[in-house]
Amino acid sequence: MERFAGVLFLLGAFTLAGTSVIAGRFVVATLGTFTITVVSLFFALLGLLPLCGRKLGQSIWQMAQRDWASLFIQALFGIFLFRMFLLQGLLHTSAGEAGILTGATPATTVLLAWMLLKEPLDRIRFLGIISTVTGIVVLQGLFSPDIVFSTEHLIGNVLVLCAAMCESVFNVLSRFSSVKSALRSAQVLDPIVQTTLVVIIALLLCLGPALTEHPAAALLSLSIVGWAALVWYGLFVTALAFILWYAGIKRCDAAVAAAFSGMMPFTAMILSVLLLNEQPGWQQWLGGLLVVLGMVLTGLKVRSPKRQESCCI
């Protein structure tokens, strides 16, 4: 039952995370990267703080120095760097293609989990990594000489890939922190409290860079659609998605989380067609199919002949 609940939490988290590409597209041409992040995190806190109540103060009082270090790294990679690379990438590439490229997250997560957490990397998961890499190469037009992307477009794609790698680091570090807390019988933070603390840390990290973007004038000129995108980015892409993520990663290993991170490119691709009227070519669809195949393969459960492993802590 715990494993099933973890799967549902992860599914919801990454489906919401996939909408970040679309929400960012509505505001990235008007607002600076860090301004978008700060305002969306502010809206996230407005939704999170009433849910925390007294638990926030009690948890802060009981946290050790290593817990703060772990939360800082999660905020750095999961929000600050991820959004910086993603939003900068969206200035140079399409939302649909950016969404597909976030599908590199499962492969890089599995590799990091294998190296850092000693989670198994069998033949099927290795094939999943190969499929993901091939899909990304196809997206770049390397197999079709008649399709040439501009340097700016390629730079945008590289920035989105950097965002995917940051997401992978965040996934593995979150799982590592959860496992370590369980092993030393330490207090496991409530998902809402953990999300709130990570959001506060990320907000502090982004505040200085946001002020250099002179955000006041841009915010005053923002349309209703832009403000709605920021509210969605804060309350759903940040607050709710992170709560679901922390609830799920406490119950499942990093490889299972890697599989569901493939919902990000799938959601972004579909919404880019429905909401932004983007029309991906055959190369984008083929590359996306290979990335999705890689997602499925890397997420398959590895079972040892000697013992059956469980993804639950």
Short mmCIF file of C-alpha atoms in Angstrom, two decimals:
data_model
loop_
_atom_site.label_atom_id
_atom_site.label_comp_id
_atom_site.label_asym_id
_atom_site.label_seq_id
_atom_site.Cartn_x
_atom_site.Cartn_y
_atom_site.Cartn_z
CA MET A 1 0.00 0.00 0.00
CA GLU A 2 2.87 2.35 0.84
CA ARG A 3 4.51 1.64 -2.52
CA PHE A 4 1.26 2.31 -4.38
CA ALA A 5 0.81 5.60 -2.50
CA GLY A 6 4.39 6.57 -3.36
CA VAL A 7 3.76 5.88 -7.04
CA LEU A 8 0.64 8.09 -7.02
CA PHE A 9 2.49 10.90 -5.27
CA LEU A 10 5.34 10.79 -7.80
CA LEU A 11 2.93 10.67 -10.74
CA GLY A 12 1.15 13.79 -9.50
CA ALA A 13 4.40 15.60 -8.70
CA PHE A 14 5.96 15.17 -12.13
CA THR A 15 2.74 15.83 -14.02
CA LEU A 16 2.52 19.20 -12.30
CA ALA A 17 6.26 19.78 -12.81
CA GLY A 18 5.77 19.29 -16.54
CA THR A 19 3.51 22.35 -16.64
CA SER A 20 6.46 24.52 -15.52
CA VAL A 21 7.66 24.74 -19.13
CA ILE A 22 4.30 26.12 -20.27
CA ALA A 23 3.88 28.50 -17.32
CA GLY A 24 7.39 29.80 -17.89
CA ARG A 25 6.71 30.41 -21.57
CA PHE A 26 3.88 32.85 -20.70
CA VAL A 27 6.16 35.14 -18.65
CA VAL A 28 9.77 34.55 -19.73
CA ALA A 29 9.67 37.21 -22.45
CA THR A 30 8.42 39.87 -20.00
CA LEU A 31 10.10 39.10 -16.67
CA GLY A 32 13.66 38.23 -15.70
CA THR A 33 14.54 34.65 -14.75
CA PHE A 34 14.98 35.32 -11.04
CA THR A 35 12.00 37.67 -10.87
CA ILE A 36 9.79 34.85 -12.12
CA THR A 37 11.26 32.51 -9.52
CA VAL A 38 10.94 34.96 -6.61
CA VAL A 39 7.32 35.91 -7.34
CA SER A 40 6.27 32.30 -7.88
CA LEU A 41 8.00 31.26 -4.64
CA PHE A 42 6.19 34.08 -2.82
CA PHE A 43 2.85 32.69 -4.00
CA ALA A 44 4.00 29.23 -2.96
CA LEU A 45 4.72 30.45 0.58
CA LEU A 46 1.30 32.08 0.79
CA GLY A 47 -0.20 28.63 0.25
CA LEU A 48 2.28 26.67 2.38
CA LEU A 49 2.60 28.68 5.60
CA PRO A 50 -1.05 28.26 6.71
CA LEU A 51 -0.71 24.49 6.16
CA CYS A 52 2.40 24.22 8.35
CA GLY A 53 1.00 25.77 11.51
CA ARG A 54 3.06 25.02 14.61
CA LYS A 55 4.85 22.12 12.91
CA LEU A 56 7.21 24.52 11.14
CA GLY A 57 8.63 26.00 14.35
CA GLN A 58 8.82 22.61 16.06
CA SER A 59 10.69 21.08 13.12
CA ILE A 60 13.17 23.96 12.87
CA TRP A 61 13.97 23.60 16.57
CA GLN A 62 14.74 19.88 16.20
CA MET A 63 16.78 20.06 12.97
CA ALA A 64 20.51 19.32 12.99
CA GLN A 65 23.18 21.13 10.99
CA ARG A 66 23.34 18.31 8.44
CA ASP A 67 19.59 18.67 7.86
CA TRP A 68 20.02 22.34 6.98
CA ALA A 69 22.90 21.52 4.65
CA SER A 70 20.74 18.92 2.88
CA LEU A 71 17.84 21.36 2.46
CA PHE A 72 20.19 24.04 1.12
CA ILE A 73 21.55 21.71 -1.56
CA GLN A 74 18.01 20.61 -2.50
CA ALA A 75 16.94 24.26 -2.84
CA LEU A 76 20.06 25.07 -4.86
CA PHE A 77 19.62 22.28 -7.42
CA GLY A 78 15.86 21.68 -7.29
CA ILE A 79 14.73 25.29 -7.61
CA PHE A 80 17.51 27.88 -8.04
CA LEU A 81 19.66 26.20 -10.71
CA PHE A 82 16.85 24.19 -12.31
CA ARG A 83 14.70 27.24 -12.95
CA MET A 84 17.63 29.42 -13.96
CA PHE A 85 18.67 26.98 -16.70
CA LEU A 86 15.10 26.15 -17.77
CA LEU A 87 13.85 29.73 -18.04
CA GLN A 88 17.00 30.86 -19.82
CA GLY A 89 16.65 27.91 -22.20
CA LEU A 90 13.05 28.85 -23.00
CA LEU A 91 14.31 32.17 -24.38
CA HIS A 92 16.10 30.27 -27.14
CA THR A 93 14.10 27.09 -27.85
CA SER A 94 10.46 26.01 -28.12
CA ALA A 95 8.40 24.92 -25.12
CA GLY A 96 7.66 21.55 -26.71
CA GLU A 97 11.30 20.79 -27.40
CA ALA A 98 12.33 21.99 -23.95
CA GLY A 99 9.73 19.67 -22.47
CA ILE A 100 11.11 16.71 -24.39
CA LEU A 101 14.66 17.50 -23.32
CA THR A 102 13.65 17.37 -19.66
CA GLY A 103 13.13 13.67 -20.43
CA ALA A 104 16.88 13.28 -19.94
CA THR A 105 16.17 13.38 -16.21
CA PRO A 106 15.34 9.64 -15.82
CA ALA A 107 18.60 8.50 -17.44
CA THR A 108 20.81 10.89 -15.49
CA THR A 109 18.95 10.08 -12.26
CA VAL A 110 19.53 6.35 -12.73
CA LEU A 111 23.22 6.93 -13.41
CA LEU A 112 23.63 9.10 -10.32
CA ALA A 113 21.66 6.65 -8.18
CA TRP A 114 23.93 3.85 -9.40
CA MET A 115 27.09 5.82 -8.59
CA LEU A 116 26.02 7.45 -5.32
CA LEU A 117 23.29 5.23 -3.83
CA LYS A 118 24.52 1.90 -5.24
CA GLU A 119 21.11 1.22 -6.76
CA PRO A 120 21.31 -1.51 -9.44
CA LEU A 121 22.00 -0.67 -13.09
CA ASP A 122 21.10 -3.71 -15.15
CA ARG A 123 21.04 -4.24 -18.91
CA ILE A 124 17.49 -2.94 -19.38
CA ARG A 125 18.14 0.30 -17.54
CA PHE A 126 21.37 0.75 -19.49
CA LEU A 127 19.35 0.39 -22.72
CA GLY A 128 17.01 3.03 -21.34
CA ILE A 129 19.93 5.42 -20.95
CA ILE A 130 21.05 4.71 -24.52
CA SER A 131 17.51 5.33 -25.80
CA THR A 132 17.36 8.66 -23.96
CA VAL A 133 20.70 9.83 -25.31
CA THR A 134 19.73 8.76 -28.84
CA GLY A 135 16.45 10.66 -28.56
CA ILE A 136 18.27 13.82 -27.55
CA VAL A 137 20.70 13.43 -30.46
CA VAL A 138 17.76 12.99 -32.87
CA LEU A 139 16.19 16.16 -31.52
CA GLN A 140 19.33 18.09 -32.37
CA GLY A 141 19.08 17.09 -36.03
CA LEU A 142 22.39 15.24 -36.15
CA PHE A 143 20.83 12.38 -38.16
CA SER A 144 19.20 14.75 -40.68
CA PRO A 145 21.64 17.01 -42.55
CA ASP A 146 18.72 18.93 -44.09
CA ILE A 147 17.56 20.10 -40.65
CA VAL A 148 19.88 22.75 -39.23
CA PHE A 149 19.27 24.49 -35.91
CA SER A 150 20.71 27.91 -35.22
CA THR A 151 23.45 28.34 -32.63
CA GLU A 152 20.95 30.14 -30.41
CA HIS A 153 18.55 27.19 -30.62
CA LEU A 154 21.29 24.74 -29.69
CA ILE A 155 22.34 26.92 -26.75
CA GLY A 156 18.73 26.87 -25.53
CA ASN A 157 18.64 23.09 -25.73
CA VAL A 158 21.91 22.78 -23.82
CA LEU A 159 20.54 25.03 -21.07
CA VAL A 160 17.42 22.85 -20.77
CA LEU A 161 19.63 19.74 -20.54
CA CYS A 162 21.52 21.44 -17.70
CA ALA A 163 18.16 21.96 -15.98
CA ALA A 164 17.37 18.25 -16.40
CA MET A 165 20.70 17.36 -14.82
CA CYS A 166 20.00 19.65 -11.88
CA GLU A 167 16.64 17.91 -11.45
CA SER A 168 18.45 14.56 -11.38
CA VAL A 169 20.86 15.76 -8.69
CA PHE A 170 17.87 16.99 -6.68
CA ASN A 171 16.10 13.63 -7.07
CA VAL A 172 19.08 11.62 -5.86
CA LEU A 173 19.97 13.97 -2.99
CA SER A 174 16.36 13.94 -1.76
CA ARG A 175 16.36 10.14 -1.73
CA PHE A 176 19.79 10.05 -0.08
CA SER A 177 18.61 12.40 2.67
CA SER A 178 15.48 10.34 3.25
CA VAL A 179 17.42 7.07 3.49
CA LYS A 180 20.03 8.54 5.84
CA SER A 181 17.34 9.93 8.14
CA ALA A 182 15.69 6.52 8.32
CA LEU A 183 19.00 4.72 9.03
CA ARG A 184 19.93 6.99 11.92
CA SER A 185 16.34 7.01 13.22
CA ALA A 186 16.25 10.78 12.87
CA GLN A 187 13.09 12.81 12.61
CA VAL A 188 11.67 12.65 9.09
CA LEU A 189 10.38 16.05 8.10
CA ASP A 190 6.74 16.38 7.18
CA PRO A 191 6.51 16.89 3.37
CA ILE A 192 4.71 20.23 3.81
CA VAL A 193 7.32 21.51 6.28
CA GLN A 194 10.17 20.27 4.09
CA THR A 195 8.69 21.98 1.04
CA THR A 196 8.23 25.23 2.97
CA LEU A 197 11.83 25.28 4.19
CA VAL A 198 13.22 24.51 0.73
CA VAL A 199 11.07 27.28 -0.77
CA ILE A 200 12.27 29.80 1.84
CA ILE A 201 15.92 28.93 1.19
CA ALA A 202 15.43 29.15 -2.58
CA LEU A 203 13.64 32.49 -2.21
CA LEU A 204 16.59 33.90 -0.28
CA LEU A 205 19.01 32.60 -2.93
CA CYS A 206 17.04 34.24 -5.76
CA LEU A 207 16.20 37.55 -4.08
CA GLY A 208 19.53 39.28 -4.74
CA PRO A 209 19.75 38.35 -8.46
CA ALA A 210 16.06 39.30 -8.90
CA LEU A 211 16.68 42.84 -7.64
CA THR A 212 19.33 43.37 -10.34
CA GLU A 213 16.64 42.70 -12.98
CA HIS A 214 14.67 45.85 -11.93
CA PRO A 215 11.43 43.87 -11.62
CA ALA A 216 8.97 46.59 -10.57
CA ALA A 217 8.25 48.05 -14.02
CA ALA A 218 8.01 44.62 -15.67
CA LEU A 219 5.59 43.35 -13.01
CA LEU A 220 3.35 46.40 -13.42
CA SER A 221 3.10 45.74 -17.16
CA LEU A 222 2.35 42.02 -16.76
CA SER A 223 -0.95 40.80 -18.18
CA ILE A 224 -3.62 38.85 -16.30
CA VAL A 225 -2.48 35.70 -18.09
CA GLY A 226 1.08 36.36 -16.88
CA TRP A 227 -0.06 36.77 -13.27
CA ALA A 228 -2.14 33.60 -13.54
CA ALA A 229 0.95 31.77 -14.81
CA LEU A 230 2.98 33.00 -11.81
CA VAL A 231 0.26 31.92 -9.36
CA TRP A 232 0.12 28.50 -11.02
CA TYR A 233 3.92 28.28 -10.95
CA GLY A 234 3.91 29.03 -7.23
CA LEU A 235 0.94 27.13 -5.84
CA PHE A 236 0.95 24.07 -8.09
CA VAL A 237 4.33 23.68 -9.82
CA THR A 238 6.18 24.54 -6.60
CA ALA A 239 4.07 24.02 -3.48
CA LEU A 240 1.83 21.09 -4.39
CA ALA A 241 4.35 19.35 -6.67
CA PHE A 242 7.10 19.47 -4.02
CA ILE A 243 4.76 18.20 -1.29
CA LEU A 244 3.82 15.25 -3.50
CA TRP A 245 7.48 14.72 -4.42
CA TYR A 246 8.72 14.51 -0.82
CA ALA A 247 5.82 12.23 0.11
CA GLY A 248 6.67 9.94 -2.83
CA ILE A 249 10.46 9.81 -2.52
CA LYS A 250 10.16 8.66 1.10
CA ARG A 251 8.39 5.56 -0.20
CA CYS A 252 10.22 4.76 -3.47
CA ASP A 253 13.80 4.49 -4.64
CA ALA A 254 15.44 6.94 -7.03
CA ALA A 255 15.04 4.68 -10.08
CA VAL A 256 11.25 4.55 -9.63
CA ALA A 257 11.22 8.33 -9.25
CA ALA A 258 13.33 8.54 -12.41
CA ALA A 259 10.67 6.67 -14.37
CA PHE A 260 7.91 9.05 -13.33
CA SER A 261 10.06 12.10 -14.06
CA GLY A 262 9.31 11.21 -17.67
CA MET A 263 5.87 12.70 -17.10
CA MET A 264 7.52 16.11 -17.33
CA PRO A 265 8.33 15.94 -21.07
CA PHE A 266 5.07 14.15 -21.86
CA THR A 267 2.97 16.80 -20.12
CA ALA A 268 4.98 19.68 -21.57
CA MET A 269 4.79 18.28 -25.11
CA ILE A 270 1.02 17.81 -25.03
CA LEU A 271 0.33 21.21 -23.47
CA SER A 272 2.66 23.01 -25.90
CA VAL A 273 0.47 21.70 -28.74
CA LEU A 274 -2.86 22.38 -27.00
CA LEU A 275 -2.13 25.76 -25.41
CA LEU A 276 0.73 27.29 -27.40
CA ASN A 277 -0.23 25.92 -30.84
CA GLU A 278 3.28 24.63 -31.42
CA GLN A 279 3.61 22.04 -34.19
CA PRO A 280 6.56 19.69 -33.58
CA GLY A 281 8.05 18.07 -36.69
CA TRP A 282 8.68 14.37 -37.22
CA GLN A 283 12.17 14.72 -35.74
CA GLN A 284 10.76 16.08 -32.48
CA TRP A 285 8.14 13.32 -32.30
CA LEU A 286 10.73 10.61 -33.00
CA GLY A 287 13.15 12.06 -30.47
CA GLY A 288 10.35 12.35 -27.94
CA LEU A 289 9.34 8.72 -28.53
CA LEU A 290 12.89 7.55 -27.87
CA VAL A 291 13.09 9.66 -24.72
CA VAL A 292 9.78 8.21 -23.47
CA LEU A 293 11.03 4.69 -24.27
CA GLY A 294 14.15 5.45 -22.26
CA MET A 295 11.93 6.64 -19.41
CA VAL A 296 10.02 3.34 -19.40
CA LEU A 297 13.16 1.20 -19.56
CA THR A 298 15.02 3.05 -16.82
CA GLY A 299 11.99 2.79 -14.56
CA LEU A 300 11.56 -0.98 -14.79
CA LYS A 301 11.93 -2.69 -11.45
CA VAL A 302 15.13 -4.69 -10.98
CA ARG A 303 14.58 -7.99 -9.22
CA SER A 304 17.44 -10.03 -7.88
CA PRO A 305 17.19 -13.83 -8.06
CA LYS A 306 18.38 -14.06 -4.46
CA ARG A 307 16.01 -11.58 -2.92
CA GLN A 308 13.15 -9.39 -3.97
CA GLU A 309 13.88 -5.72 -3.48
CA SER A 310 11.28 -3.23 -2.43
CA CYS A 311 11.21 0.44 -3.27
CA CYS A 312 9.76 1.26 0.14
CA ILE A 313 11.93 2.36 3.04
#
